[in-house]
Every structure is written in structure tokens, then in C-alpha cells.
Coordinates of C-alpha atoms in Angstrom, one line a residue:
Chain A
X24 CA -29.1 -9.7 0.9
X25 CA -25.9 -10.9 -1.0
X26 CA -22.6 -9.3 0.2
X27 CA -21.0 -10.3 -3.3
X28 CA -22.8 -10.5 -6.6
X29 CA -20.8 -11.5 -9.9
X30 CA -22.3 -12.3 -13.3
X31 CA -19.9 -13.0 -16.2
X32 CA -16.8 -12.0 -14.5
X33 CA -14.1 -12.1 -17.0
X34 CA -10.1 -11.0 -16.4
X35 CA -7.5 -11.9 -19.2
X36 CA -3.9 -11.1 -18.8
X37 CA -2.7 -10.9 -22.4
X38 CA -3.8 -13.8 -23.8
X39 CA -4.0 -15.7 -20.5
X40 CA -7.4 -16.2 -19.4
X41 CA -7.6 -16.0 -15.5
X42 CA -11.4 -15.5 -15.0
X43 CA -13.7 -17.2 -17.6
X44 CA -17.2 -15.9 -16.9
X45 CA -17.7 -16.4 -13.2
X46 CA -21.1 -16.1 -11.4
X47 CA -21.4 -16.2 -8.1
X48 CA -23.6 -15.1 -4.9
X49 CA -22.4 -15.0 -1.5
X50 CA -24.7 -14.1 1.2
X51 CA -24.5 -12.4 4.5
X52 CA -23.1 -14.4 7.4
X53 CA -21.5 -17.3 5.4
X54 CA -17.9 -18.5 5.5
X55 CA -16.9 -19.2 2.0
X56 CA -14.1 -21.5 1.1
X57 CA -12.6 -20.8 -2.3
X58 CA -10.5 -23.8 -3.3
X59 CA -8.6 -24.4 -6.4
X60 CA -5.3 -25.5 -7.8
X61 CA -2.3 -22.8 -8.5
X62 CA -3.3 -20.6 -11.2
X63 CA -6.8 -21.5 -11.0
X64 CA -7.6 -18.0 -10.6
X65 CA -8.6 -17.5 -6.9
X66 CA -6.3 -14.4 -6.4
X67 CA -7.7 -12.9 -9.3
X68 CA -11.0 -13.6 -8.5
X69 CA -10.3 -12.0 -4.8
X70 CA -8.4 -9.2 -6.1
X71 CA -11.5 -8.0 -8.3
X72 CA -13.6 -8.3 -5.3
X73 CA -11.3 -6.1 -3.5
X74 CA -11.1 -3.3 -6.4
X75 CA -7.1 -4.2 -6.8
X76 CA -7.5 -5.5 -10.5
X77 CA -9.8 -4.2 -13.4
X78 CA -12.2 -6.7 -14.8
X79 CA -15.1 -7.4 -17.4
X80 CA -18.7 -8.1 -16.6
X81 CA -20.7 -7.4 -13.4
X82 CA -19.6 -7.4 -9.8
X83 CA -21.2 -5.8 -6.9
X84 CA -19.6 -6.1 -3.5
X85 CA -21.8 -4.4 -0.6
X86 CA -23.5 -2.9 -3.4
X87 CA -20.1 -1.0 -4.8
X88 CA -18.4 -1.2 -7.6
X89 CA -14.9 -2.5 -6.0
X90 CA -12.9 -1.1 -9.1
X91 CA -14.2 2.7 -8.8
X92 CA -15.0 3.0 -5.4
X93 CA -12.1 0.8 -3.5
X94 CA -11.7 3.5 -1.0
X95 CA -15.3 3.6 0.2
X96 CA -15.5 0.0 -0.1
X97 CA -12.7 -0.4 2.2
X98 CA -14.7 0.9 5.1
X99 CA -16.8 -2.2 5.2
X100 CA -14.3 -4.5 3.8
X101 CA -11.0 -5.9 5.3
X102 CA -8.5 -8.2 3.6
X103 CA -5.4 -10.2 4.6
X104 CA -3.5 -10.8 1.4
X105 CA -1.1 -12.8 2.6
X106 CA 1.6 -13.2 5.5
X107 CA 4.2 -10.6 4.2
X108 CA 2.2 -7.3 3.2
X109 CA 3.0 -5.2 6.4
X110 CA 6.0 -3.0 5.8
X111 CA 9.0 -4.3 7.4
X112 CA 9.9 -0.7 8.7
X113 CA 6.9 0.1 10.4
X114 CA 6.3 -0.5 14.4
X115 CA 3.3 -2.0 15.8
X116 CA 2.2 1.0 17.6
X117 CA 2.6 3.1 14.5
X118 CA 0.3 0.4 12.6
X119 CA -2.4 0.8 15.2
X120 CA -2.1 4.5 15.2
X121 CA -2.1 4.7 11.5
X122 CA -5.1 2.5 11.0
X123 CA -6.8 4.4 14.1
X124 CA -6.3 7.6 11.9
X125 CA -7.5 6.4 8.7
X126 CA -10.1 3.9 9.5
X127 CA -13.3 4.9 10.9
X128 CA -14.4 1.7 12.2
X129 CA -11.3 0.6 13.7
X130 CA -11.4 -0.2 17.3
X131 CA -7.7 0.6 18.9
X132 CA -8.4 -0.7 22.2
X133 CA -9.9 -4.0 20.9
X134 CA -6.6 -4.4 19.0
X135 CA -4.5 -4.0 21.9
X136 CA -6.3 -6.3 23.6
X137 CA -5.8 -9.0 21.1
X138 CA -2.0 -7.8 21.0
X139 CA -1.7 -8.4 24.7
X140 CA -2.5 -11.9 24.4
X141 CA 0.5 -12.4 22.3
X142 CA 4.2 -11.9 22.8
X143 CA 4.2 -9.1 20.4
X144 CA 5.3 -5.8 21.9
X145 CA 4.5 -2.4 20.6
X146 CA 7.8 -0.8 20.3
X147 CA 8.9 -3.6 18.0
X148 CA 9.1 -3.1 14.3
X149 CA 7.6 -5.5 11.7
X150 CA 10.9 -6.5 10.4
X151 CA 11.9 -7.8 14.0
X152 CA 9.0 -10.1 14.5
X153 CA 8.6 -13.8 13.3
X154 CA 6.4 -14.5 10.4
X155 CA 3.8 -16.0 12.6
X156 CA 3.8 -13.0 15.1
X157 CA 3.4 -10.3 11.7
X158 CA 0.2 -12.7 11.0
X159 CA -1.0 -12.4 14.4
X160 CA -0.5 -8.6 14.3
X161 CA -2.4 -8.2 11.0
X162 CA -5.2 -10.5 12.3
X163 CA -5.3 -8.3 15.5
X164 CA -5.7 -5.1 13.3
X165 CA -8.1 -6.7 10.8
X166 CA -10.4 -8.2 13.8
X167 CA -10.7 -4.8 15.3
X168 CA -12.2 -3.4 12.5
X169 CA -15.9 -3.8 12.3
X170 CA -16.1 -4.7 8.6
X171 CA -19.0 -6.6 6.8
X172 CA -16.7 -8.6 4.8
X173 CA -13.4 -10.4 5.5
X174 CA -11.2 -11.8 2.6
X175 CA -8.4 -13.9 3.3
X176 CA -6.0 -15.2 0.4
X177 CA -3.7 -17.7 1.7
X178 CA -3.6 -16.4 5.2
X179 CA -1.5 -18.9 7.1
X180 CA 0.9 -19.4 4.1
X181 CA 4.1 -20.4 5.5
X182 CA 3.3 -20.5 9.1
X183 CA 3.7 -23.5 11.5
X184 CA 0.9 -25.5 12.5
X185 CA 0.5 -23.8 15.9
X186 CA 0.0 -20.5 14.4
X187 CA -2.7 -21.7 11.7
X188 CA -4.8 -23.4 14.2
X189 CA -4.7 -20.4 16.6
X190 CA -5.3 -17.9 13.6
X191 CA -8.8 -19.9 12.6
X192 CA -9.5 -20.3 16.0
X193 CA -9.6 -16.8 17.1
X194 CA -11.1 -15.8 13.7
X195 CA -14.1 -18.0 15.0
X196 CA -14.2 -17.3 18.5
X197 CA -13.2 -13.4 18.4
X198 CA -14.5 -12.4 15.1
X199 CA -17.1 -14.1 13.2
X200 CA -20.9 -13.6 14.0
X201 CA -23.7 -14.1 11.8
X202 CA -23.4 -10.5 10.3
X203 CA -20.0 -10.6 8.8
X204 CA -19.1 -12.7 5.9
X205 CA -15.7 -14.4 5.3
X206 CA -14.2 -15.4 2.1
X207 CA -11.1 -17.7 2.2
X208 CA -8.9 -18.9 -0.3
X209 CA -6.5 -21.7 0.5
X210 CA -4.9 -24.7 -0.2
X211 CA -4.7 -26.0 3.5
X212 CA -8.2 -27.7 2.9
X213 CA -8.0 -29.7 5.9
X214 CA -7.8 -26.9 8.3
X215 CA -10.7 -25.0 7.0
X216 CA -13.2 -28.0 6.6
X217 CA -14.4 -27.2 10.1
X218 CA -14.6 -23.6 9.6
X219 CA -16.5 -23.4 6.4
X220 CA -20.4 -23.0 5.8
X221 CA -19.9 -23.1 2.0
X222 CA -17.6 -24.5 -0.4
X223 CA -16.6 -23.4 -3.9
X224 CA -14.1 -25.1 -5.9
X225 CA -12.3 -22.8 -8.9
X226 CA -10.6 -24.5 -11.6
X227 CA -9.0 -22.5 -14.8
X228 CA -11.1 -19.4 -14.2
X229 CA -14.4 -21.2 -13.5
X230 CA -16.5 -21.9 -10.7
X231 CA -16.8 -25.8 -11.2
X232 CA -18.6 -26.9 -7.9
X233 CA -20.2 -25.2 -5.0
X234 CA -22.5 -26.1 -2.2
X235 CA -23.1 -25.5 1.4
X236 CA -21.2 -27.7 4.0
X237 CA -24.7 -29.1 5.3
X238 CA -25.4 -30.1 1.6
X239 CA -21.8 -31.4 1.3
X240 CA -22.4 -33.6 4.3
X241 CA -25.7 -35.0 3.5
X242 CA -24.7 -35.7 -0.2
X243 CA -21.5 -36.9 -0.3
X244 CA -20.7 -40.1 1.0
X245 CA -17.4 -42.0 0.6
X246 CA -17.2 -45.8 1.1
X247 CA -14.3 -47.6 2.1
X248 CA -15.5 -51.0 0.0
X249 CA -14.4 -54.6 1.0
X250 CA -12.6 -56.4 -1.7
X251 CA -15.4 -59.0 -2.6
X252 CA -17.9 -55.9 -2.8
X253 CA -16.1 -53.8 -5.5
X254 CA -17.9 -54.9 -8.6
X255 CA -21.2 -54.5 -6.8
X256 CA -20.1 -51.1 -5.5
X257 CA -19.2 -49.8 -9.0
X258 CA -22.3 -50.5 -10.3
X259 CA -23.8 -48.0 -8.1
X260 CA -22.0 -45.3 -10.1
X261 CA -19.3 -43.7 -8.0
X262 CA -18.4 -40.5 -9.0
X263 CA -14.8 -41.3 -8.1
X264 CA -12.8 -44.1 -7.1
X265 CA -9.3 -44.2 -5.5
X266 CA -7.1 -46.9 -3.7
X267 CA -5.6 -46.4 -0.3
X268 CA -3.8 -49.3 1.9
X269 CA -4.8 -51.6 -0.6
X270 CA -8.6 -51.0 -0.5
X271 CA -10.6 -49.3 -2.8
X272 CA -12.4 -46.1 -1.6
X273 CA -15.5 -45.1 -3.7
X274 CA -17.0 -41.6 -3.7
X275 CA -20.8 -41.3 -4.2
X276 CA -22.8 -38.3 -5.1
X277 CA -26.4 -39.1 -3.5
X278 CA -27.5 -36.0 -5.3
X279 CA -27.3 -37.8 -8.6
X280 CA -28.4 -41.2 -7.6
X281 CA -31.1 -40.5 -5.0
X282 CA -31.8 -44.1 -4.5
X283 CA -28.7 -44.6 -2.5
X284 CA -28.8 -44.6 1.2
X285 CA -26.3 -44.9 3.7
X286 CA -27.6 -48.5 5.1
X287 CA -27.1 -49.9 1.5
X288 CA -23.9 -48.4 1.1
X289 CA -22.8 -49.8 4.8
X290 CA -23.4 -53.2 3.3
X291 CA -20.6 -52.5 1.0
X292 CA -17.8 -51.4 3.4
X293 CA -17.1 -48.6 6.0
X294 CA -19.1 -45.5 5.5
X295 CA -18.0 -41.8 6.0
X296 CA -18.3 -38.2 5.2
X297 CA -15.4 -37.3 2.6
X298 CA -12.8 -34.9 3.5
X299 CA -13.1 -31.4 1.3
X300 CA -9.8 -32.5 -0.1
X301 CA -11.1 -36.0 -1.6
X302 CA -14.1 -34.3 -3.0
X303 CA -11.8 -31.7 -4.7
X304 CA -10.1 -34.4 -6.3
X305 CA -12.8 -36.3 -7.4
X306 CA -14.3 -33.0 -8.9
X307 CA -11.5 -32.2 -10.7
X308 CA -10.9 -35.2 -12.2
X309 CA -14.0 -35.5 -13.7
X310 CA -14.6 -33.6 -16.8
X311 CA -15.4 -30.1 -16.4
X312 CA -18.9 -29.6 -17.9
X313 CA -20.8 -32.8 -16.4
X314 CA -20.0 -32.2 -12.9
X315 CA -22.6 -33.1 -10.2
X316 CA -24.0 -29.8 -8.6
X317 CA -23.4 -28.2 -12.1
X318 CA -21.6 -25.0 -12.2
X319 CA -24.0 -22.4 -11.4
X320 CA -22.0 -21.5 -8.4
X321 CA -24.7 -20.6 -5.8
X322 CA -23.7 -20.6 -2.2
X323 CA -26.6 -19.6 0.1
Chain B
X126 CA -14.7 -1.8 -18.5
X127 CA -17.4 -2.4 -15.8
X128 CA -20.7 -2.8 -17.5
X129 CA -22.8 -1.6 -14.4
X130 CA -23.3 2.2 -13.7
X131 CA -26.6 1.9 -11.9
X132 CA -26.4 3.8 -8.5
X133 CA -25.3 2.5 -4.9
X134 CA -28.3 0.7 -3.2
X135 CA -29.7 3.3 -0.4
X136 CA -29.1 0.7 2.3
X137 CA -25.6 0.5 1.7
X138 CA -24.9 4.2 1.1
X139 CA -26.4 5.3 4.4
X140 CA -24.5 2.7 6.2
X141 CA -21.3 3.8 4.5
X142 CA -21.7 7.5 5.2
X143 CA -22.7 7.1 8.9
X144 CA -19.2 7.1 10.5
X145 CA -18.3 9.8 7.7
X146 CA -17.8 11.9 10.9
X147 CA -14.0 11.3 10.1
X148 CA -13.3 14.2 7.8
X149 CA -11.9 14.0 4.5
X150 CA -8.4 15.7 5.5
X151 CA -7.7 12.8 8.3
X152 CA -6.4 10.1 5.8
X153 CA -4.3 12.8 4.2
X154 CA -3.0 13.7 7.2
X155 CA -2.0 10.3 8.3
X156 CA -0.8 9.3 5.2
X157 CA 1.4 12.5 5.4
X158 CA 2.7 11.3 8.8
X159 CA 3.1 7.7 7.6
X160 CA 5.7 9.1 5.1
X161 CA 7.5 10.5 7.9
X162 CA 7.7 7.3 9.5
X163 CA 8.8 5.5 6.5
X164 CA 11.4 7.9 5.3
X165 CA 12.9 9.2 8.3
X166 CA 16.1 10.9 6.0
X167 CA 13.4 13.8 5.4
X168 CA 14.3 15.4 8.5
X169 CA 17.5 13.3 9.7
X170 CA 19.4 13.9 6.3
X171 CA 19.2 18.1 6.7
X172 CA 20.0 17.8 10.7
X173 CA 22.8 15.7 9.7
X174 CA 24.1 18.2 7.3
X175 CA 23.5 20.8 9.7
X176 CA 25.5 19.0 12.7
X177 CA 28.5 18.3 10.2
X178 CA 28.5 22.0 9.1
X179 CA 28.3 23.3 12.8
X180 CA 31.3 21.2 13.7
X181 CA 33.3 22.8 10.7
X182 CA 32.2 26.1 11.6
X183 CA 32.9 25.7 15.3
X184 CA 36.6 24.8 14.3
X185 CA 36.4 28.0 12.2
X186 CA 35.7 30.3 14.9
X187 CA 39.0 30.0 16.4
X188 CA 40.0 32.7 13.3
X189 CA 36.9 34.8 14.1
X190 CA 37.9 37.7 16.4
X191 CA 41.3 38.0 13.9
X192 CA 39.1 38.4 10.8
X193 CA 36.9 41.0 12.1
X194 CA 40.2 42.9 13.5
X195 CA 41.6 42.6 10.1
X196 CA 38.8 43.7 8.4
X197 CA 37.4 46.4 10.8
X198 CA 39.3 49.3 9.0
X199 CA 38.7 48.1 5.3
X200 CA 36.2 47.6 2.8
X201 CA 32.8 46.8 4.4
X202 CA 31.8 44.8 1.7
X203 CA 34.6 42.5 2.4
X204 CA 33.9 42.4 6.2
X205 CA 30.0 41.8 5.4
X206 CA 31.4 38.6 2.8
X207 CA 33.7 37.4 5.9
X208 CA 31.1 37.3 8.5
X209 CA 27.8 36.8 6.3
X210 CA 29.2 34.0 4.0
X211 CA 29.3 30.9 6.3
X212 CA 25.6 31.8 7.0
X213 CA 24.7 31.6 3.2
X214 CA 27.0 28.7 2.9
X215 CA 24.9 27.1 5.8
X216 CA 21.5 27.5 4.0
X217 CA 23.1 26.1 0.7
X218 CA 24.4 23.0 2.2
X219 CA 21.0 22.1 3.7
X220 CA 19.1 23.2 0.6
X221 CA 21.5 20.8 -1.8
X222 CA 20.8 18.1 1.2
X223 CA 17.2 18.4 1.2
X224 CA 17.2 18.6 -2.9
X225 CA 18.8 15.2 -2.8
X226 CA 16.6 13.6 -0.2
X227 CA 13.6 14.6 -2.1
X228 CA 14.8 13.3 -5.6
X229 CA 15.4 9.9 -4.0
X230 CA 12.1 10.0 -1.8
X231 CA 10.1 10.8 -4.9
X232 CA 12.0 8.1 -7.1
X233 CA 11.6 5.5 -4.1
X234 CA 8.1 5.9 -2.5
X235 CA 5.9 4.4 -5.1
X236 CA 8.3 2.0 -6.2
X237 CA 9.1 0.6 -2.7
X238 CA 5.6 0.0 -1.6
X239 CA 5.2 -2.4 -4.6
X240 CA 8.7 -3.8 -3.9
X241 CA 7.8 -4.8 -0.5
X242 CA 4.4 -5.9 -1.3
X243 CA 3.1 -3.1 1.5
X244 CA 0.8 -1.5 -1.4
X245 CA -1.7 -4.2 -0.6
X246 CA -1.9 -3.5 3.0
X247 CA -2.3 0.5 2.3
X248 CA -4.8 -0.5 -0.4
X249 CA -6.8 -2.5 2.3
X250 CA -7.5 0.9 4.0
X251 CA -10.1 3.4 3.1
X252 CA -7.4 5.8 1.5
X253 CA -7.9 6.6 -2.1
X254 CA -4.9 6.4 -4.5
X255 CA -5.4 10.4 -4.9
X256 CA -4.9 11.0 -1.4
X257 CA -2.0 8.7 -1.2
X258 CA -0.3 10.0 -4.2
X259 CA -0.9 13.6 -3.1
X260 CA 0.3 12.8 0.6
X261 CA 3.6 11.8 -1.1
X262 CA 3.7 14.8 -3.5
X263 CA 3.4 17.4 -0.7
X264 CA 6.4 16.0 0.9
X265 CA 9.2 17.4 -1.6
X266 CA 6.7 20.3 -2.4
X267 CA 6.2 21.6 1.0
X268 CA 7.1 19.3 3.9
X269 CA 11.2 19.0 3.0
X270 CA 11.2 22.9 2.3
X271 CA 9.8 23.5 5.9
X272 CA 12.3 21.3 7.4
X273 CA 15.1 23.0 5.4
X274 CA 13.9 26.3 6.5
X275 CA 13.6 25.2 10.2
X276 CA 16.9 23.2 10.5
X277 CA 18.5 26.2 8.6
X278 CA 16.8 28.8 11.2
X279 CA 18.0 27.0 13.9
X280 CA 21.5 26.5 12.7
X281 CA 22.1 30.0 12.0
X282 CA 21.0 31.0 15.2
X283 CA 23.2 28.7 17.0
X284 CA 26.0 29.8 14.6
X285 CA 25.2 33.4 15.6
X286 CA 25.1 32.7 19.4
X287 CA 28.4 30.6 19.2
X288 CA 30.4 33.8 17.4
X289 CA 28.9 36.3 19.7
X290 CA 30.6 34.1 22.7
X291 CA 33.8 33.9 20.7
X292 CA 33.8 37.5 19.9
X293 CA 32.9 38.5 23.3
X294 CA 35.5 36.4 24.8
X295 CA 37.9 37.9 22.7
X296 CA 37.1 41.2 24.0
X297 CA 35.5 42.8 20.9
X298 CA 32.1 44.1 20.2
X299 CA 29.3 42.2 19.0
X300 CA 27.7 45.2 17.5
X301 CA 29.5 44.5 14.1
X302 CA 28.4 40.8 14.1
X303 CA 24.8 41.5 14.8
X304 CA 24.7 44.5 12.5
X305 CA 26.1 42.2 9.4
X306 CA 24.1 39.3 10.1
X307 CA 20.2 40.0 9.9
X308 CA 18.7 36.8 10.5
X309 CA 15.2 37.7 10.4
X310 CA 15.6 39.1 6.9
X311 CA 17.6 36.2 6.0
X312 CA 15.2 33.8 6.7
X313 CA 12.2 35.1 5.2
X314 CA 14.2 35.3 2.0
X315 CA 15.1 31.9 2.6
X316 CA 11.4 30.9 3.4
X317 CA 10.1 32.6 0.1
X318 CA 13.1 30.8 -1.8
X319 CA 12.4 27.6 -0.5
X320 CA 8.7 27.3 -1.0
X321 CA 8.7 29.2 -4.3
X322 CA 11.8 28.0 -6.2
X323 CA 12.4 24.5 -4.6
X324 CA 8.7 23.5 -3.5
X325 CA 6.5 24.9 -6.6
X326 CA 9.2 25.6 -9.6
X327 CA 10.4 22.0 -8.9
X328 CA 7.4 20.7 -8.5
X329 CA 7.0 19.0 -12.1
X330 CA 10.5 17.5 -11.5
X331 CA 8.8 15.8 -8.1
X332 CA 5.8 14.9 -10.1
X333 CA 7.6 13.4 -12.8
X334 CA 9.8 11.1 -10.3
X335 CA 6.8 10.1 -8.7
X336 CA 5.2 8.9 -12.0
X337 CA 8.1 7.3 -13.1
X338 CA 8.4 5.5 -9.4
X339 CA 4.9 4.4 -10.2
X340 CA 5.5 2.9 -13.1
X341 CA 9.0 1.6 -13.3
X342 CA 9.5 -2.1 -12.6
X343 CA 13.3 -1.6 -11.8
X344 CA 15.7 1.2 -12.8
X345 CA 13.6 4.1 -11.6
X346 CA 16.7 6.6 -12.1
X347 CA 17.3 5.3 -15.6
X348 CA 13.8 5.6 -16.7
X349 CA 13.7 9.2 -14.8
X350 CA 16.6 10.5 -16.7
X351 CA 16.7 8.9 -20.2
X352 CA 13.5 10.1 -21.7
X353 CA 15.1 13.6 -21.5
X354 CA 18.2 12.9 -22.7
X355 CA 16.5 11.3 -25.7
X356 CA 14.8 14.3 -26.5
X357 CA 17.9 16.4 -26.1
X358 CA 19.8 14.0 -28.5
X359 CA 17.1 13.6 -31.0
X360 CA 16.8 17.3 -31.5
X361 CA 20.5 17.8 -31.4
X362 CA 20.8 15.1 -34.5
X363 CA 18.0 16.1 -36.4
X364 CA 18.2 20.0 -36.1
X365 CA 21.4 20.4 -34.7
X366 CA 19.7 22.6 -32.2
X367 CA 19.3 22.4 -28.5
X368 CA 16.6 24.6 -27.7
X369 CA 15.0 21.7 -25.4
X370 CA 18.0 21.7 -22.9
X371 CA 18.1 25.5 -23.0
X372 CA 14.6 25.5 -22.3
X373 CA 14.9 23.1 -19.5
X374 CA 18.0 25.0 -18.1
X375 CA 16.0 28.2 -18.3
X376 CA 13.3 26.9 -16.4
X377 CA 15.3 24.8 -13.5
X378 CA 18.5 26.8 -13.7
X379 CA 16.9 29.6 -12.4
X380 CA 18.5 32.6 -14.2
X381 CA 15.5 34.1 -14.9
X382 CA 14.0 34.0 -11.4
X383 CA 17.0 34.5 -8.8
X384 CA 18.1 31.2 -8.7
X385 CA 19.7 28.7 -6.4
X386 CA 23.2 29.7 -7.5
X387 CA 22.9 33.0 -6.6
X388 CA 22.4 31.8 -2.9
X389 CA 20.6 34.4 -0.6
X390 CA 21.1 37.3 -2.6
X391 CA 18.2 37.8 -4.9
X392 CA 15.5 39.7 -3.2
X393 CA 12.3 38.5 -2.1
X394 CA 10.5 40.5 -4.6
X395 CA 12.0 38.9 -7.6
X396 CA 11.0 35.1 -6.5
X397 CA 7.4 36.5 -6.0
X398 CA 7.0 38.1 -9.3
X399 CA 8.2 34.9 -10.8
X400 CA 5.0 33.7 -9.8
X401 CA 3.4 35.6 -12.6
X402 CA 5.6 34.2 -15.4
X403 CA 3.9 31.8 -17.9
X404 CA 6.7 29.3 -17.2
X405 CA 6.0 28.9 -13.5
X406 CA 1.9 28.0 -14.4
X407 CA 3.2 25.8 -17.4
X408 CA 5.2 23.8 -14.9
X409 CA 2.2 23.5 -12.7
X410 CA 0.3 22.0 -15.2
X411 CA 2.9 19.5 -16.1
X412 CA 3.1 18.7 -12.4
X413 CA -0.6 18.2 -12.2
X414 CA -0.6 15.7 -15.6
X415 CA 2.1 13.8 -14.1
X416 CA 0.5 13.3 -10.6
X417 CA -2.9 12.4 -12.1
X418 CA -1.1 10.0 -14.2
X419 CA 0.7 8.3 -11.2
X420 CA -2.6 8.2 -9.4
X421 CA -3.9 6.3 -12.1
X422 CA -1.2 4.0 -12.2
X423 CA -1.3 3.2 -8.8
X424 CA -4.6 2.2 -9.0
X425 CA -3.9 -0.6 -11.4
X426 CA -0.4 -1.4 -9.8
X427 CA 0.2 -4.9 -8.1
X428 CA 3.3 -5.9 -6.1
X429 CA 6.5 -6.5 -8.1

């Protein structure tokens, strides 16, 4: 059963096209990373999924039309937009009271349990909390909601490394199970790499690349080529080449060039799995259109 | 806009309605409570006005026995004025305070949630835009009026008690005082006046302010006032008439419906009979249109 299904999703602000015909399908139990440069359309895509902006094309989230059924949809969908959306005047206890009042799937005891592990006191107002604590509070609320889809848009923006790590750790250990789905848009690719099950690159309003993390690890190989092997390595058709510490690092797509096996590549230099960031750069440097993997944008 | 119109698949629907034991009124109730948390001036401002007034009244009590003695033999109308006026004045002061609170509340509420980005949090809750806007509209129309009533009622009782103590202390009988000040009758009139005049007759004003608050990026107060001034100016220049201003004046100035300017004096019957006038219902229709527009706007609105 797909949680999100979009066909030809388009959104323009005046003459600026934010989403240029996106097709995607996200299934239950996946943690999908939506990755793209600034202004690529990540936030617009997420806002369309959440029913915050109108759009053209077809979009179904949990079988509903988000734009016309936002309030119904929000029983099953949670989202953290970015760190600063909790109103500053509200008290921690009031946040819990309010959500318990309006949300049928909120477990207040659970939220209080999460908060007990932090330094947040229930009498404090949000304006008295640090940025990291506000995020902890919002996360505690969201994790206590028994939702089927969680959407995170730059959830750790502006947080120090401790809070960022904690954020994803608790998300994985205390929240995620196979019946939930998480979509996260972020710039901080490195810290979500170990969390994700699927990967989607978005650029200029289009999904330019997508694959599962399993596929990613099987398919892409990075070789730190020894200087004397560079010419031979280039002959094998790498999708991208960069220089680091005086050595050439070549990225190969084994999906395109089936003959490449790890042993062959190992002869050229040190072989490893690339980081998502490296693949991202490689994909975006190549012209959109003739990309490895195609732009069908299907994450399973 | 959205090309699909097929019904919600069965499986999702049954899941969605399972915990619907939560009745439709609960989100509304909690949305109203939320407003009271955020805008504490809704009850603090009338309380402060009452407190200030009571201090002044307490000081004025020094002269009360003297006033009663002086007026004892003379005109009963004068006596009544001397004794009852402070009570009406207290009601008027609290009324004006709540009116000011109502105007600023309406102008700020849908604007403020976009300004501090909290609209994204509220929209992440299963509460519809309609519920939200209605919960905000009921604050000036009902909640503030009830607060004004409760505060006035309490203030007037405190005034009467204080007066009685002073009068007794100076060896006079409280009978005159209690005969003149008929608090229960006054309270009923006040409640009717607040709910009918300040609540329902002014509802289109509140609804308009809410609409501007949902629409304006900045300068909500200007946008709230300028269009009406523009209509007035155009009419004045084009036809050298001022029907529009006169119409507005009649509607909200209250000359026809026993208005605020006359304080507590109009009898309650006048207020109830005003409910039958077409102007009242036209006003409510406008209020409904403005609120519907505000609901629609909020759907499209993002943080500023």
C-alpha cells in the first residue's frame, strides 16, 4: 500500500515553477530522504503533501486529497516544519493539554515520558527554552502521536551536533517501526545516511534520482585511484570524478556498467561505498535527463 | 485545481473514523481555550479596568454619606443620579475596555500566527480552518461579552458592599442606597446589551477585522480602516453626499437600537426588538461572508 502517491504534481508561484511534474510513490515502512539544493522544491513538495499549498496534478496521501481534507489527514500525519513553529507564548503543559484535546491519537503519558528524559519543565514557556529544547519538545509531542506518516522538513536546522544526533537516534529507537513512514528533507545528508531506507534527489522541481539504500550500496562504488591507474580507470566510464588530497576519486555506477565488479575496481585503487553527498554532487553535475537510474522516482 | 475527485478508499476511511469518538466540538472547545491562553488580555484588561475604577470609587466613598444627606430632601431624580451614576459608569468603562480588546484581538489573531510561524504547528493538528476561525470569532462575539458581564457584575457588587459599609458606618440607613441601586435588574439589562449590541450587532465589524488579519501582510489596522474611508471619500467627492457614513453611523452608532451612548438607560425590550430589524440580519450576513472569506484565506496562508 502506498502512503504517498503523486502523478504530474505541479506548482508554480507566479512564473517561478517550484514543482515541475513530479511522479512519486512512497510505500509504508520506508524512511525516505528528500535531498536537494536550496530552492529545488523540497519544501513545496512537502507542503503539498501536507495540504498547506494548493497544487496541480494528482496527489494522494493515505488515500486522501491533502488540500481538501487537511484536517482529516492530520489525524494520521504528523509533521515538524522546522525548529521554530511552536508558539513562543505557550507553556509546555499547555502544548500537551492542547494536543491531547484536539488529537485523537495523542498519548499524553507517552509524551510526558519522553519529556522526563530531558531538562524541559512543564511550567516553562517555549520562549524560555533553548532552540534544541524546543525541538525536543516538538519531537516528544510528535512521537507520542500514533501517526502513519511523519514529515520532517529540516528538523535539525540550527541545532548543535549533540541535539542533531539525539534527534535521529530517538526517532529510530523510540518511534520508527515498520508500519510507519517517514519523509525527511534535509541538507545535512551525512547524518541521515544511516537512517534512511530510500533516497530521492530533487532539483529544479523534478525528481532527478531515486533508489533504495540497499540498491545504493550495491550499485555505486567509489574508487580512490592510484595515480598510475587513472587513465585505465577513466576508460571504464565513471559517472563522476573529483580530486581529493592529490588523488582522483572516481564514482562508478555498476547499474550502467554491469561488467564492473569490485575485484576489477580494487585493482585500480581503494574501493568504498560513496557517501550520499558524493553521489548527490555526481548526479547534479551530470546533465539532468541522461541520468543513471532515470527520473521515474520510484522508491520501494 | 486537483484533478482527482474519487472517493476515499474504504480501508483508510474506516481507520480514520475509528477514533472519531472525539466529538466535533472538542477541537472547537480546545481552540477557544487556546485563545484564552494566548490572549490573556481578554480577561486581564477588564479586570484591570475594574481594579482601577474600584480604587477611584473607594476614594470617592468619603463623600458618599454627605451626598446622601444633601440629596435626602430634594429631587429623587437627583438622588438617583448621585447614587446610581457610578455603577453605570463602571459598566461603561469595562464595556469600552472590552471593545478595545476585541478590536485589537481580531486584528492580531490571524496575523500573529503567521508572523510567529506557529500557523504551521496549528495546521499540523487535525483542526479545520473553519473550526479555527470560528473559535476566534466567538471570542469577541460571546466570550469577551460574558467576561465583561461577569467583571461588571462583580465590580458593582463590590461597590454596593463598600458603599453599604460606609453608609452604615456613618450612621445612616442603607435602605435608600439599596432601593436606588437595583443590581439584578441592571445586570439583566447589561447582559442583554452586551450580547445583542456588542456581540451580535458588532459581529460584522469583528468578522471584517478577522478577515483583514488573515489577509494583510502588515499594517492590518490601516487595511481595516482605509477601504471604508475610501468609500466615504469617493461618495463625498463624486456625489457630495454621505449616505454611506450615515448608514454606518446608524448601524453601529446605535441611535436606533438604544445605543452604548445612552448607557444602561434603554430598557431591554428595545434591544430585543432590534433583533427584528433588517439591518441586524444584513449585518449578520456580512459577518458570515467575511468569516467565510477568512476561512478560505487561512487555507492558503503561509508564514509571513
